[in-house]
C-alpha cells in the first residue's frame, strides 16, 4: 500500500509539474513554404488547421494532410467557429458557407449585405444584415432556410453591435446600442427559439439596459452561461431558458484586449507606472477571478486557440492555459510571426511571412 501511495503521489507530482511548468524551448516538427496569398488567414478547427482567403478554404492536419478543400469567391472572408461547426461569410457581401469536419454542409445566400454572422455547434446561423438606416437579424438553418427574422432601427431597440447563438441553437443574444437623450446606452436582449419564447413578444425572454456603456462583444460559454464584454468590465448571465444577470465585474483602468473561450473569459488591462504595463486577468464561467498576473512581454496580437491564450509579437510568444498557467514563453527564431494556432497536444502552427512551421514545445 505504501508503494502504491508513493507511486500515485509521484505520478500526481509529475503531472502537476508538466501542467504548471513554463517551457522556453521547442523543436520544429515540420516546415514548408507558403503557396497562398498574404491575405490568407489561419486558425484551429476540429484539431486541424483551417486556412481561408478570398478564393476558398481548406482544412489540413498539422502534418499537411488535406482533409477538405472548397473554392469560393469573396471580397472580405470572415470566419466563426463553434466546436465542430464553422461559417465563413463575405463581410458586406451576400453569401455564407457552413462547414463541418468533413467539408461543406450548406450554402446561404442573402438579399442584403452581411455585417456579422455567428454559428452554433449544430450549424445554425445568426446574422446581422444591413438595409440602409435599418438592420435585420436573421436566423438560418444549415440548409439556408430562414427560421426567424427581425427588423431593428437605431431607436428601437438600437443598432446591433454583436450577437451570438447558444450551442444548442435555442437562445440568441444580441447587444444593441442606442442614444437615450444624450446618453449612449447598451441593451442586451435574449431571444428564445424554444418553448420559453413561444408566447413572448418577438421571442424576447429577458433584456438588460446599461446606460453610459458600450458592449462590443457578447458570447455564450455554453447553453446556460453567457457573458457581455463591457467597455468597463464583464457581466455574466446564467439560465438555459431565461438568462438572468449573475455576476458583474468592473475595471477601474482601461481594457486593452479581451478574449473568450468555453473555459472562461479574460481581460488584459493597463497597469504599472504611467499605465505602460499590462495585467492579465482570467475569469471562469462562474465569473470568479482565477488568475491575475503582470505580463512580461509586449504583445501585438491576442488569440484563443484550442482552449489556450496565445500572446505574440513579431518574434516572441507566450502561451497560457485558461487557469493562468504559462505554458510557454520564448522567441521563435525562424522568421517574423504573422499568426499562430494550436494544432494538437503541445503542437502549434506558426505562420510567418515566407513559410509555415509546426512546432512542439519541449
mmCIF file of C-alpha atoms in Angstrom:
data_model
loop_
_atom_site.group_PDB
_atom_site.id
_atom_site.type_symbol
_atom_site.label_atom_id
_atom_site.label_comp_id
_atom_site.label_asym_id
_atom_site.label_seq_id
_atom_site.Cartn_x
_atom_site.Cartn_y
_atom_site.Cartn_z
ATOM 1 C CA UNK A 1 0.000 0.000 0.000
ATOM 2 C CA UNK A 2 2.861 2.360 0.816
ATOM 3 C CA UNK A 3 4.419 1.660 -2.577
ATOM 4 C CA UNK A 4 1.084 2.246 -4.346
ATOM 5 C CA UNK A 5 0.554 5.547 -2.482
ATOM 6 C CA UNK A 6 4.096 6.652 -3.247
ATOM 7 C CA UNK A 7 3.683 5.810 -6.936
ATOM 8 C CA UNK A 8 0.370 7.683 -7.083
ATOM 9 C CA UNK A 9 1.913 10.715 -5.363
ATOM 10 C CA UNK A 10 4.859 10.617 -7.762
ATOM 11 C CA UNK A 11 2.541 10.408 -10.783
ATOM 12 C CA UNK A 12 0.422 13.287 -9.467
ATOM 13 C CA UNK A 13 3.513 15.371 -8.827
ATOM 14 C CA UNK A 14 4.869 14.690 -12.304
ATOM 15 C CA UNK A 15 1.546 15.585 -13.901
ATOM 16 C CA UNK A 16 1.286 18.772 -11.815
ATOM 17 C CA UNK A 17 4.813 19.752 -12.826
ATOM 18 C CA UNK A 18 4.165 19.138 -16.506
ATOM 19 C CA UNK A 19 0.900 21.110 -16.395
ATOM 20 C CA UNK A 20 2.327 24.079 -14.493
ATOM 21 C CA UNK A 21 5.874 24.446 -15.756
ATOM 22 C CA UNK A 22 6.807 27.144 -18.261
ATOM 23 C CA UNK A 23 8.805 25.987 -21.253
ATOM 24 C CA UNK A 24 11.082 28.235 -23.300
ATOM 25 C CA UNK A 25 12.233 25.635 -25.820
ATOM 26 C CA UNK A 26 10.636 23.982 -28.840
ATOM 27 C CA UNK A 27 11.516 21.722 -31.727
ATOM 28 C CA UNK A 28 10.448 22.198 -35.349
ATOM 29 C CA UNK A 29 8.366 19.185 -36.363
ATOM 30 C CA UNK A 30 7.827 20.250 -39.961
ATOM 31 C CA UNK A 31 8.252 23.325 -42.132
ATOM 32 C CA UNK A 32 7.317 24.455 -45.607
ATOM 33 C CA UNK A 33 6.918 27.409 -47.903
ATOM 34 C CA UNK A 34 3.700 29.368 -48.232
ATOM 35 C CA UNK A 35 1.914 28.908 -51.541
ATOM 36 C CA UNK A 36 -1.073 31.081 -50.597
ATOM 37 C CA UNK A 37 -1.605 34.830 -50.658
ATOM 38 C CA UNK A 38 -0.557 37.224 -47.927
ATOM 39 C CA UNK A 39 -4.229 37.759 -47.078
ATOM 40 C CA UNK A 40 -4.748 34.101 -46.118
ATOM 41 C CA UNK A 41 -5.812 33.540 -42.523
ATOM 42 C CA UNK A 42 -5.232 30.519 -40.316
ATOM 43 C CA UNK A 43 -6.941 29.214 -37.196
ATOM 44 C CA UNK A 44 -7.539 25.912 -35.439
ATOM 45 C CA UNK A 45 -10.710 23.965 -36.160
ATOM 46 C CA UNK A 46 -11.588 20.412 -35.093
ATOM 47 C CA UNK A 47 -7.992 19.541 -34.122
ATOM 48 C CA UNK A 48 -6.775 20.656 -37.540
ATOM 49 C CA UNK A 49 -5.715 23.872 -39.292
ATOM 50 C CA UNK A 50 -8.204 25.972 -41.218
ATOM 51 C CA UNK A 51 -6.875 28.227 -43.980
ATOM 52 C CA UNK A 52 -9.199 30.632 -45.760
ATOM 53 C CA UNK A 53 -8.822 33.522 -48.167
ATOM 54 C CA UNK A 54 -10.861 35.271 -50.849
ATOM 55 C CA UNK A 55 -10.668 32.296 -53.222
ATOM 56 C CA UNK A 56 -11.526 29.416 -50.900
ATOM 57 C CA UNK A 57 -10.924 27.464 -47.701
ATOM 58 C CA UNK A 58 -9.205 24.236 -46.749
ATOM 59 C CA UNK A 59 -8.735 22.102 -43.653
ATOM 60 C CA UNK A 60 -5.478 20.213 -43.100
ATOM 61 C CA UNK A 61 -3.844 18.198 -40.375
ATOM 62 C CA UNK A 62 -0.661 19.685 -38.969
ATOM 63 C CA UNK A 63 1.383 17.173 -40.985
ATOM 64 C CA UNK A 64 -0.036 18.716 -44.172
ATOM 65 C CA UNK A 65 -2.623 16.017 -44.944
ATOM 66 C CA UNK A 66 -5.608 17.655 -46.660
ATOM 67 C CA UNK A 67 -8.988 16.924 -45.034
ATOM 68 C CA UNK A 68 -11.157 19.018 -47.370
ATOM 69 C CA UNK A 69 -10.919 21.915 -49.786
ATOM 70 C CA UNK A 70 -13.617 24.282 -51.083
ATOM 71 C CA UNK A 71 -13.376 27.093 -53.632
ATOM 72 C CA UNK A 72 -15.400 30.309 -53.495
ATOM 73 C CA UNK A 73 -15.104 33.977 -54.387
ATOM 74 C CA UNK A 74 -15.288 36.551 -51.574
ATOM 75 C CA UNK A 75 -14.035 40.086 -51.115
ATOM 76 C CA UNK A 76 -13.732 40.019 -47.312
ATOM 77 C CA UNK A 77 -13.966 36.446 -45.914
ATOM 78 C CA UNK A 78 -14.629 36.217 -42.172
ATOM 79 C CA UNK A 79 -14.941 33.047 -40.076
ATOM 80 C CA UNK A 80 -16.698 31.971 -36.886
ATOM 81 C CA UNK A 81 -16.201 28.586 -35.212
ATOM 82 C CA UNK A 82 -18.281 26.694 -32.651
ATOM 83 C CA UNK A 83 -16.965 23.241 -31.754
ATOM 84 C CA UNK A 84 -17.272 21.184 -34.975
ATOM 85 C CA UNK A 85 -19.244 23.767 -36.973
ATOM 86 C CA UNK A 86 -17.824 26.654 -38.988
ATOM 87 C CA UNK A 87 -19.258 29.518 -41.019
ATOM 88 C CA UNK A 88 -17.262 31.600 -43.492
ATOM 89 C CA UNK A 89 -19.106 34.648 -44.773
ATOM 90 C CA UNK A 90 -18.340 37.524 -47.088
ATOM 91 C CA UNK A 91 -18.471 40.637 -44.915
ATOM 92 C CA UNK A 92 -20.511 43.272 -46.753
ATOM 93 C CA UNK A 93 -21.299 40.512 -49.267
ATOM 94 C CA UNK A 94 -24.298 38.175 -49.575
ATOM 95 C CA UNK A 95 -23.019 34.615 -49.224
ATOM 96 C CA UNK A 96 -22.213 32.286 -46.312
ATOM 97 C CA UNK A 97 -20.731 28.773 -46.366
ATOM 98 C CA UNK A 98 -21.360 26.372 -43.484
ATOM 99 C CA UNK A 99 -18.743 23.663 -42.906
ATOM 100 C CA UNK A 100 -18.281 20.664 -40.666
ATOM 101 C CA UNK A 101 -15.295 18.435 -40.033
ATOM 102 C CA UNK A 102 -15.979 16.546 -43.297
ATOM 103 C CA UNK A 103 -16.460 19.593 -45.507
ATOM 104 C CA UNK A 104 -19.271 21.830 -46.691
ATOM 105 C CA UNK A 105 -22.718 21.355 -45.150
ATOM 106 C CA UNK A 106 -24.671 24.187 -46.746
ATOM 107 C CA UNK A 107 -24.621 27.500 -48.600
ATOM 108 C CA UNK A 108 -26.715 30.508 -47.597
ATOM 109 C CA UNK A 109 -27.427 33.443 -49.904
ATOM 110 C CA UNK A 110 -28.870 36.673 -48.530
ATOM 111 C CA UNK A 111 -30.629 39.559 -50.215
ATOM 112 C CA UNK A 112 -28.846 42.138 -48.044
ATOM 113 C CA UNK A 113 -25.148 42.654 -47.167
ATOM 114 C CA UNK A 114 -23.884 40.649 -44.192
ATOM 115 C CA UNK A 115 -22.348 42.645 -41.341
ATOM 116 C CA UNK A 116 -21.689 39.773 -38.928
ATOM 117 C CA UNK A 117 -22.567 36.084 -38.563
ATOM 118 C CA UNK A 118 -22.235 33.502 -35.788
ATOM 119 C CA UNK A 119 -22.659 29.729 -35.884
ATOM 120 C CA UNK A 120 -23.951 27.282 -33.269
ATOM 121 C CA UNK A 121 -22.465 23.842 -32.659
ATOM 122 C CA UNK A 122 -25.341 22.414 -34.711
ATOM 123 C CA UNK A 123 -24.554 24.642 -37.697
ATOM 124 C CA UNK A 124 -27.415 27.138 -37.275
ATOM 125 C CA UNK A 125 -26.505 30.691 -38.307
ATOM 126 C CA UNK A 126 -27.468 34.052 -36.782
ATOM 127 C CA UNK A 127 -26.593 37.065 -38.921
ATOM 128 C CA UNK A 128 -26.857 40.853 -38.897
ATOM 129 C CA UNK A 129 -27.847 42.216 -42.310
ATOM 130 C CA UNK A 130 -27.559 45.826 -43.460
ATOM 131 C CA UNK A 131 -30.515 47.631 -45.043
ATOM 132 C CA UNK A 132 -29.728 51.336 -45.240
ATOM 133 C CA UNK A 133 -30.665 53.016 -41.970
ATOM 134 C CA UNK A 134 -32.196 49.799 -40.646
ATOM 135 C CA UNK A 135 -30.761 46.360 -39.972
ATOM 136 C CA UNK A 136 -32.142 42.844 -39.875
ATOM 137 C CA UNK A 137 -31.259 39.959 -37.582
ATOM 138 C CA UNK A 138 -31.934 36.651 -39.325
ATOM 139 C CA UNK A 139 -31.676 33.087 -38.070
ATOM 140 C CA UNK A 140 -30.956 30.349 -40.636
ATOM 141 C CA UNK A 141 -30.848 26.575 -40.759
ATOM 142 C CA UNK A 142 -27.785 24.817 -42.179
ATOM 143 C CA UNK A 143 -29.633 24.397 -45.469
ATOM 144 C CA UNK A 144 -30.263 28.151 -45.732
ATOM 145 C CA UNK A 145 -33.911 28.222 -44.667
ATOM 146 C CA UNK A 146 -34.865 31.407 -42.778
ATOM 147 C CA UNK A 147 -36.170 30.327 -39.356
ATOM 148 C CA UNK A 148 -36.734 33.791 -37.880
ATOM 149 C CA UNK A 149 -36.200 37.387 -38.899
ATOM 150 C CA UNK A 150 -36.431 40.701 -37.085
ATOM 151 C CA UNK A 151 -36.090 44.330 -38.164
ATOM 152 C CA UNK A 152 -34.193 46.761 -35.960
ATOM 153 C CA UNK A 153 -33.849 50.532 -36.030
ATOM 154 C CA UNK A 154 -31.396 52.819 -34.291
ATOM 155 C CA UNK A 155 -34.188 53.998 -31.990
ATOM 156 C CA UNK A 156 -35.870 50.634 -31.408
ATOM 157 C CA UNK A 157 -34.286 48.603 -29.968
ATOM 158 C CA UNK A 158 -30.985 50.085 -31.265
ATOM 159 C CA UNK A 159 -28.132 49.312 -33.617
ATOM 160 C CA UNK A 160 -26.976 45.672 -33.281
ATOM 161 C CA UNK A 161 -23.292 45.680 -32.331
ATOM 162 C CA UNK A 162 -22.706 41.970 -31.732
ATOM 163 C CA UNK A 163 -24.607 38.707 -31.389
ATOM 164 C CA UNK A 164 -24.112 35.057 -30.553
ATOM 165 C CA UNK A 165 -26.170 31.868 -30.619
ATOM 166 C CA UNK A 166 -26.083 29.178 -27.937
ATOM 167 C CA UNK A 167 -24.529 25.835 -28.749
ATOM 168 C CA UNK A 168 -27.928 24.099 -28.858
ATOM 169 C CA UNK A 169 -29.331 26.880 -31.101
ATOM 170 C CA UNK A 170 -32.196 27.699 -28.707
ATOM 171 C CA UNK A 171 -31.008 31.125 -27.495
ATOM 172 C CA UNK A 172 -29.860 34.201 -29.382
ATOM 173 C CA UNK A 173 -28.021 37.008 -27.572
ATOM 174 C CA UNK A 174 -27.753 40.484 -29.112
ATOM 175 C CA UNK A 175 -26.029 43.654 -27.937
ATOM 176 C CA UNK A 176 -27.707 46.862 -29.138
ATOM 177 C CA UNK A 177 -26.545 50.481 -28.922
ATOM 178 C CA UNK A 178 -28.874 53.478 -28.896
ATOM 179 C CA UNK A 179 -28.949 57.038 -27.564
ATOM 180 C CA UNK A 180 -31.314 57.812 -24.692
ATOM 181 C CA UNK A 181 -31.496 61.606 -24.699
ATOM 182 C CA UNK A 182 -27.805 62.430 -24.817
ATOM 183 C CA UNK A 183 -26.734 59.214 -23.121
ATOM 184 C CA UNK A 184 -25.246 56.328 -25.149
ATOM 185 C CA UNK A 185 -26.935 53.195 -23.839
ATOM 186 C CA UNK A 186 -26.467 49.494 -24.446
ATOM 187 C CA UNK A 187 -29.252 46.926 -24.352
ATOM 188 C CA UNK A 188 -28.605 43.173 -24.153
ATOM 189 C CA UNK A 189 -31.527 41.030 -25.310
ATOM 190 C CA UNK A 190 -32.017 37.276 -25.137
ATOM 191 C CA UNK A 191 -34.316 35.622 -27.704
ATOM 192 C CA UNK A 192 -35.579 32.076 -27.223
ATOM 193 C CA UNK A 193 -36.496 29.757 -30.096
ATOM 194 C CA UNK A 194 -37.526 27.061 -27.644
ATOM 195 C CA UNK A 195 -40.653 26.690 -25.525
ATOM 196 C CA UNK A 196 -39.766 29.659 -23.277
ATOM 197 C CA UNK A 197 -40.042 32.135 -26.140
ATOM 198 C CA UNK A 198 -43.162 30.863 -27.870
ATOM 199 C CA UNK A 199 -45.566 33.182 -26.046
ATOM 200 C CA UNK A 200 -43.219 36.159 -25.721
ATOM 201 C CA UNK A 201 -43.310 39.243 -27.930
ATOM 202 C CA UNK A 202 -40.583 38.911 -30.587
ATOM 203 C CA UNK A 203 -39.386 35.817 -28.648
ATOM 204 C CA UNK A 204 -37.563 38.076 -26.135
ATOM 205 C CA UNK A 205 -37.334 36.279 -22.780
ATOM 206 C CA UNK A 206 -35.059 38.758 -20.952
ATOM 207 C CA UNK A 207 -33.282 42.050 -21.553
ATOM 208 C CA UNK A 208 -30.964 44.382 -19.640
ATOM 209 C CA UNK A 209 -30.114 48.069 -20.093
ATOM 210 C CA UNK A 210 -26.704 49.652 -19.408
ATOM 211 C CA UNK A 211 -26.528 53.477 -19.570
ATOM 212 C CA UNK A 212 -23.224 55.151 -20.448
ATOM 213 C CA UNK A 213 -21.844 51.782 -21.506
ATOM 214 C CA UNK A 214 -20.587 50.194 -24.709
ATOM 215 C CA UNK A 215 -20.905 46.415 -25.132
ATOM 216 C CA UNK A 216 -18.862 45.474 -28.208
ATOM 217 C CA UNK A 217 -18.850 41.718 -27.617
ATOM 218 C CA UNK A 218 -21.289 39.086 -26.356
ATOM 219 C CA UNK A 219 -20.839 35.330 -26.231
ATOM 220 C CA UNK A 220 -22.342 32.105 -24.937
ATOM 221 C CA UNK A 221 -19.926 29.976 -22.920
ATOM 222 C CA UNK A 222 -22.290 27.025 -23.147
ATOM 223 C CA UNK A 223 -26.051 26.559 -23.200
ATOM 224 C CA UNK A 224 -26.698 28.143 -19.806
ATOM 225 C CA UNK A 225 -23.886 30.703 -19.336
ATOM 226 C CA UNK A 226 -23.313 33.892 -21.332
ATOM 227 C CA UNK A 227 -21.114 36.959 -20.992
ATOM 228 C CA UNK A 228 -21.256 40.566 -22.144
ATOM 229 C CA UNK A 229 -17.909 42.344 -22.514
ATOM 230 C CA UNK A 230 -18.454 45.955 -21.492
ATOM 231 C CA UNK A 231 -16.045 48.834 -22.047
ATOM 232 C CA UNK A 232 -15.606 48.864 -18.262
ATOM 233 C CA UNK A 233 -15.769 45.168 -17.390
ATOM 234 C CA UNK A 234 -17.831 41.992 -17.700
ATOM 235 C CA UNK A 235 -21.383 40.876 -16.977
ATOM 236 C CA UNK A 236 -22.167 37.165 -16.661
ATOM 237 C CA UNK A 237 -25.641 35.677 -17.195
ATOM 238 C CA UNK A 238 -26.973 32.266 -16.213
ATOM 239 C CA UNK A 239 -30.004 30.247 -17.249
ATOM 240 C CA UNK A 240 -30.736 27.910 -20.142
ATOM 241 C CA UNK A 241 -34.323 29.143 -20.635
ATOM 242 C CA UNK A 242 -34.468 32.732 -19.343
ATOM 243 C CA UNK A 243 -30.932 34.099 -18.823
ATOM 244 C CA UNK A 244 -30.572 36.414 -15.826
ATOM 245 C CA UNK A 245 -27.747 38.664 -14.666
ATOM 246 C CA UNK A 246 -25.438 36.764 -12.360
ATOM 247 C CA UNK A 247 -22.112 38.493 -11.653
ATOM 248 C CA UNK A 248 -20.691 41.810 -12.827
ATOM 249 C CA UNK A 249 -17.020 42.763 -12.823
ATOM 250 C CA UNK A 250 -15.928 46.410 -13.114
ATOM 251 C CA UNK A 251 -12.455 47.522 -14.159
ATOM 252 C CA UNK A 252 -11.024 50.829 -12.973
ATOM 253 C CA UNK A 253 -8.316 51.005 -15.654
ATOM 254 C CA UNK A 254 -8.567 50.845 -19.432
ATOM 255 C CA UNK A 255 -9.109 47.452 -21.035
ATOM 256 C CA UNK A 256 -6.568 46.813 -23.804
ATOM 257 C CA UNK A 257 -7.677 43.368 -25.013
ATOM 258 C CA UNK A 258 -10.316 40.725 -24.344
ATOM 259 C CA UNK A 259 -10.597 37.033 -25.160
ATOM 260 C CA UNK A 260 -13.255 34.353 -24.711
ATOM 261 C CA UNK A 261 -13.199 30.558 -24.658
ATOM 262 C CA UNK A 262 -15.579 27.867 -23.414
ATOM 263 C CA UNK A 263 -13.498 27.677 -20.224
ATOM 264 C CA UNK A 264 -13.681 31.357 -19.320
ATOM 265 C CA UNK A 265 -13.149 34.999 -20.197
ATOM 266 C CA UNK A 266 -10.032 37.136 -19.966
ATOM 267 C CA UNK A 267 -9.109 40.792 -19.852
ATOM 268 C CA UNK A 268 -5.776 42.473 -20.377
ATOM 269 C CA UNK A 269 -5.818 45.830 -18.606
ATOM 270 C CA UNK A 270 -3.316 48.643 -18.447
ATOM 271 C CA UNK A 271 -1.237 48.804 -15.278
ATOM 272 C CA UNK A 272 2.036 49.981 -13.802
ATOM 273 C CA UNK A 273 3.744 53.334 -13.967
ATOM 274 C CA UNK A 274 2.048 55.653 -16.481
ATOM 275 C CA UNK A 275 -0.148 52.695 -17.461
ATOM 276 C CA UNK A 276 2.664 51.339 -19.653
ATOM 277 C CA UNK A 277 2.403 47.767 -18.364
ATOM 278 C CA UNK A 278 -0.343 45.160 -18.748
ATOM 279 C CA UNK A 279 -2.079 42.820 -16.308
ATOM 280 C CA UNK A 280 -3.740 39.579 -17.365
ATOM 281 C CA UNK A 281 -6.982 38.620 -15.605
ATOM 282 C CA UNK A 282 -8.851 35.396 -16.311
ATOM 283 C CA UNK A 283 -12.358 34.607 -15.015
ATOM 284 C CA UNK A 284 -14.009 31.192 -15.097
ATOM 285 C CA UNK A 285 -17.525 30.644 -16.441
ATOM 286 C CA UNK A 286 -18.948 31.404 -12.997
ATOM 287 C CA UNK A 287 -17.395 34.865 -13.018
ATOM 288 C CA UNK A 288 -14.712 34.020 -10.444
ATOM 289 C CA UNK A 289 -11.234 35.508 -10.892
ATOM 290 C CA UNK A 290 -8.858 32.545 -11.261
ATOM 291 C CA UNK A 291 -5.633 34.428 -12.019
ATOM 292 C CA UNK A 292 -4.207 37.938 -12.065
ATOM 293 C CA UNK A 293 -0.619 38.499 -13.165
ATOM 294 C CA UNK A 294 1.629 41.044 -14.791
ATOM 295 C CA UNK A 295 2.642 40.302 -18.361
ATOM 296 C CA UNK A 296 6.365 40.171 -19.033
ATOM 297 C CA UNK A 297 6.230 40.778 -22.782
ATOM 298 C CA UNK A 298 4.910 43.462 -25.113
ATOM 299 C CA UNK A 299 2.303 41.765 -27.262
ATOM 300 C CA UNK A 300 0.748 42.956 -30.501
ATOM 301 C CA UNK A 301 -1.797 40.165 -31.079
ATOM 302 C CA UNK A 302 -4.124 38.043 -28.948
ATOM 303 C CA UNK A 303 -5.762 34.766 -29.978
ATOM 304 C CA UNK A 304 -7.608 31.896 -28.321
ATOM 305 C CA UNK A 305 -6.816 28.549 -29.904
ATOM 306 C CA UNK A 306 -7.518 25.070 -28.612
ATOM 307 C CA UNK A 307 -8.673 26.464 -25.273
ATOM 308 C CA UNK A 308 -5.416 28.360 -24.724
ATOM 309 C CA UNK A 309 -4.479 32.029 -24.799
ATOM 310 C CA UNK A 310 -1.761 32.965 -27.294
ATOM 311 C CA UNK A 311 0.012 36.326 -26.994
ATOM 312 C CA UNK A 312 2.644 37.206 -29.564
ATOM 313 C CA UNK A 313 4.533 39.883 -31.437
ATOM 314 C CA UNK A 314 6.912 39.617 -34.386
ATOM 315 C CA UNK A 315 9.292 37.277 -32.533
ATOM 316 C CA UNK A 316 8.021 36.426 -29.051
ATOM 317 C CA UNK A 317 5.226 34.075 -27.979
ATOM 318 C CA UNK A 318 3.568 33.485 -24.603
ATOM 319 C CA UNK A 319 1.033 30.680 -24.199
ATOM 320 C CA UNK A 320 -1.315 30.476 -21.209
ATOM 321 C CA UNK A 321 -3.858 27.935 -20.069
ATOM 322 C CA UNK A 322 -7.242 29.305 -19.040
ATOM 323 C CA UNK A 323 -6.227 28.719 -15.423
ATOM 324 C CA UNK A 324 -3.470 31.299 -15.873
ATOM 325 C CA UNK A 325 -0.599 28.819 -16.078
ATOM 326 C CA UNK A 326 2.023 29.997 -18.541
ATOM 327 C CA UNK A 327 2.857 27.026 -20.751
ATOM 328 C CA UNK A 328 5.471 28.679 -22.942
ATOM 329 C CA UNK A 329 7.433 31.893 -23.135
ATOM 330 C CA UNK A 330 10.097 32.221 -25.775
ATOM 331 C CA UNK A 331 11.370 33.529 -29.091
ATOM 332 C CA UNK A 332 10.603 31.996 -32.481
ATOM 333 C CA UNK A 333 13.916 32.129 -34.305
ATOM 334 C CA UNK A 334 12.919 31.107 -37.824
ATOM 335 C CA UNK A 335 11.083 34.232 -39.031
ATOM 336 C CA UNK A 336 8.616 37.053 -38.437
ATOM 337 C CA UNK A 337 5.378 35.756 -36.887
ATOM 338 C CA UNK A 338 2.099 36.621 -38.580
ATOM 339 C CA UNK A 339 -0.163 34.280 -36.623
ATOM 340 C CA UNK A 340 -0.091 31.125 -34.524
ATOM 341 C CA UNK A 341 -2.667 28.445 -33.691
ATOM 342 C CA UNK A 342 -2.786 25.261 -31.622
ATOM 343 C CA UNK A 343 -2.982 22.032 -33.629
ATOM 344 C CA UNK A 344 -2.529 19.294 -31.031
ATOM 345 C CA UNK A 345 -1.046 18.407 -27.671
ATOM 346 C CA UNK A 346 1.920 20.790 -27.279
ATOM 347 C CA UNK A 347 1.889 21.358 -31.062
ATOM 348 C CA UNK A 348 1.349 24.698 -32.811
ATOM 349 C CA UNK A 349 1.423 26.027 -36.343
ATOM 350 C CA UNK A 350 3.382 29.257 -36.733
ATOM 351 C CA UNK A 351 2.508 31.283 -39.822
ATOM 352 C CA UNK A 352 5.359 33.506 -40.970
ATOM 353 C CA UNK A 353 5.807 35.874 -43.878
ATOM 354 C CA UNK A 354 7.553 33.308 -46.061
ATOM 355 C CA UNK A 355 6.708 29.947 -44.573
ATOM 356 C CA UNK A 356 4.830 27.669 -42.192
ATOM 357 C CA UNK A 357 6.220 25.736 -39.255
ATOM 358 C CA UNK A 358 4.722 23.171 -36.939
ATOM 359 C CA UNK A 359 6.500 23.267 -33.590
ATOM 360 C CA UNK A 360 6.297 21.098 -30.496
ATOM 361 C CA UNK A 361 7.015 22.501 -27.067
ATOM 362 C CA UNK A 362 9.683 20.727 -25.069
#
